[in-house]
């Protein structure tokens, strides 16, 4: 039994073109039916939070509002009265160098 190479090449070309067309069709269907950002609407009660410091309702920040940079450093310091001032000096020195080198800011 002899295999005709021209027919075999033609068969694989047709098969690969059908596969590419199917992949393209799936991609077009996905792009046409998908929504880029879902509507994540909030209820009025979800737009505010109760500030524990002054017991007033404050509005949550939006994802579209201007970002703020804040840093909280939590230092476990049980029975470390001698090491804590040295560590704080090193930490503040590092943050000061980053502030100057990267023009970042911290609180």
mmCIF file of C-alpha atoms in Angstrom:
data_model
loop_
_atom_site.group_PDB
_atom_site.id
_atom_site.type_symbol
_atom_site.label_atom_id
_atom_site.label_comp_id
_atom_site.label_asym_id
_atom_site.label_seq_id
_atom_site.Cartn_x
_atom_site.Cartn_y
_atom_site.Cartn_z
ATOM 1 C CA UNK A 1 0.000 0.000 0.000
ATOM 2 C CA UNK A 2 1.495 3.254 -1.129
ATOM 3 C CA UNK A 3 0.736 6.547 0.612
ATOM 4 C CA UNK A 4 0.338 9.543 -1.656
ATOM 5 C CA UNK A 5 2.311 12.359 -0.001
ATOM 6 C CA UNK A 6 0.529 15.121 -1.928
ATOM 7 C CA UNK A 7 -2.851 13.931 -0.677
ATOM 8 C CA UNK A 8 -1.470 13.609 2.865
ATOM 9 C CA UNK A 9 -0.095 17.175 2.817
ATOM 10 C CA UNK A 10 -3.376 18.493 1.424
ATOM 11 C CA UNK A 11 -5.309 16.638 4.141
ATOM 12 C CA UNK A 12 -3.165 18.130 6.928
ATOM 13 C CA UNK A 13 -3.421 21.617 5.417
ATOM 14 C CA UNK A 14 -7.210 21.376 5.292
ATOM 15 C CA UNK A 15 -7.331 19.951 8.814
ATOM 16 C CA UNK A 16 -5.057 22.669 10.223
ATOM 17 C CA UNK A 17 -6.998 25.444 8.470
ATOM 18 C CA UNK A 18 -10.266 24.116 9.919
ATOM 19 C CA UNK A 19 -8.653 24.046 13.358
ATOM 20 C CA UNK A 20 -7.429 27.651 12.996
ATOM 21 C CA UNK A 21 -10.881 28.771 11.828
ATOM 22 C CA UNK A 22 -12.535 27.068 14.808
ATOM 23 C CA UNK A 23 -10.108 28.700 17.251
ATOM 24 C CA UNK A 24 -10.750 32.073 15.598
ATOM 25 C CA UNK A 25 -14.504 31.545 15.813
ATOM 26 C CA UNK A 26 -14.277 30.687 19.517
ATOM 27 C CA UNK A 27 -12.179 33.798 20.191
ATOM 28 C CA UNK A 28 -14.639 36.022 18.323
ATOM 29 C CA UNK A 29 -17.567 34.560 20.270
ATOM 30 C CA UNK A 30 -15.760 35.057 23.588
ATOM 31 C CA UNK A 31 -14.835 38.655 22.755
ATOM 32 C CA UNK A 32 -18.345 39.508 21.548
ATOM 33 C CA UNK A 33 -20.158 38.030 24.546
ATOM 34 C CA UNK A 34 -17.842 39.077 27.380
ATOM 35 C CA UNK A 35 -18.166 42.246 29.432
ATOM 36 C CA UNK A 36 -14.870 43.950 30.333
ATOM 37 C CA UNK A 37 -15.918 45.104 33.801
ATOM 38 C CA UNK A 38 -18.962 43.776 35.603
ATOM 39 C CA UNK A 39 -21.290 46.231 37.270
ATOM 40 C CA UNK A 40 -20.475 45.913 40.967
ATOM 41 C CA UNK A 41 -22.985 48.412 42.239
ATOM 42 C CA UNK A 42 -23.173 49.063 45.954
ATOM 43 C CA UNK A 43 -26.119 49.533 48.229
ATOM 44 C CA UNK A 44 -26.229 52.799 50.167
ATOM 45 C CA UNK A 45 -25.281 50.951 53.356
ATOM 46 C CA UNK A 46 -22.108 49.619 51.702
ATOM 47 C CA UNK A 47 -20.829 53.063 50.707
ATOM 48 C CA UNK A 48 -20.063 54.201 54.262
ATOM 49 C CA UNK A 49 -18.226 52.885 57.309
ATOM 50 C CA UNK A 50 -18.251 53.918 60.948
ATOM 51 C CA UNK A 51 -14.972 55.525 61.993
ATOM 52 C CA UNK A 52 -14.038 54.113 65.437
ATOM 53 C CA UNK A 53 -12.170 57.298 66.418
ATOM 54 C CA UNK A 54 -14.888 59.881 66.059
ATOM 55 C CA UNK A 55 -17.960 57.591 65.694
ATOM 56 C CA UNK A 56 -19.001 59.273 62.426
ATOM 57 C CA UNK A 57 -19.984 57.721 59.124
ATOM 58 C CA UNK A 58 -17.332 58.172 56.451
ATOM 59 C CA UNK A 59 -17.525 57.318 52.787
ATOM 60 C CA UNK A 60 -15.298 54.530 51.436
ATOM 61 C CA UNK A 61 -12.731 55.572 48.847
ATOM 62 C CA UNK A 62 -13.516 54.730 45.263
ATOM 63 C CA UNK A 63 -11.239 52.649 43.065
ATOM 64 C CA UNK A 64 -11.171 55.644 40.736
ATOM 65 C CA UNK A 65 -10.091 58.152 43.391
ATOM 66 C CA UNK A 66 -6.505 59.367 43.767
ATOM 67 C CA UNK A 67 -4.451 56.739 45.632
ATOM 68 C CA UNK A 68 -2.817 57.497 48.954
ATOM 69 C CA UNK A 69 0.385 55.953 50.222
ATOM 70 C CA UNK A 70 0.281 54.822 53.820
ATOM 71 C CA UNK A 71 2.601 52.536 55.705
ATOM 72 C CA UNK A 72 2.016 50.819 58.995
ATOM 73 C CA UNK A 73 4.953 49.144 60.697
ATOM 74 C CA UNK A 74 4.062 46.567 63.331
ATOM 75 C CA UNK A 75 6.926 45.684 65.628
ATOM 76 C CA UNK A 76 6.586 42.840 68.115
ATOM 77 C CA UNK A 77 8.326 44.191 71.201
ATOM 78 C CA UNK A 78 7.689 42.007 74.205
ATOM 79 C CA UNK A 79 10.625 42.457 76.661
ATOM 80 C CA UNK A 80 12.790 44.171 74.039
ATOM 81 C CA UNK A 81 13.439 47.556 75.647
ATOM 82 C CA UNK A 82 17.134 47.503 74.701
ATOM 83 C CA UNK A 83 16.780 46.377 71.075
ATOM 84 C CA UNK A 84 13.714 48.429 70.153
ATOM 85 C CA UNK A 85 15.351 51.913 69.921
ATOM 86 C CA UNK A 86 18.186 50.529 67.741
ATOM 87 C CA UNK A 87 15.726 48.770 65.441
ATOM 88 C CA UNK A 88 13.547 51.894 65.149
ATOM 89 C CA UNK A 89 16.578 54.030 64.248
ATOM 90 C CA UNK A 90 17.574 51.531 61.552
ATOM 91 C CA UNK A 91 14.011 51.335 60.234
ATOM 92 C CA UNK A 92 13.587 55.107 60.068
ATOM 93 C CA UNK A 93 17.004 55.470 58.415
ATOM 94 C CA UNK A 94 16.004 52.959 55.757
ATOM 95 C CA UNK A 95 12.686 54.698 55.141
ATOM 96 C CA UNK A 96 14.392 58.094 54.915
ATOM 97 C CA UNK A 97 16.830 56.729 52.300
ATOM 98 C CA UNK A 98 13.932 55.334 50.272
ATOM 99 C CA UNK A 99 12.101 58.619 50.533
ATOM 100 C CA UNK A 100 15.073 60.444 49.037
ATOM 101 C CA UNK A 101 16.037 57.814 46.461
ATOM 102 C CA UNK A 102 12.571 56.943 45.148
ATOM 103 C CA UNK A 103 10.744 60.172 45.855
ATOM 104 C CA UNK A 104 8.195 58.191 47.829
ATOM 105 C CA UNK A 105 6.529 59.407 50.943
ATOM 106 C CA UNK A 106 5.444 57.813 54.165
ATOM 107 C CA UNK A 107 3.561 58.792 57.261
#
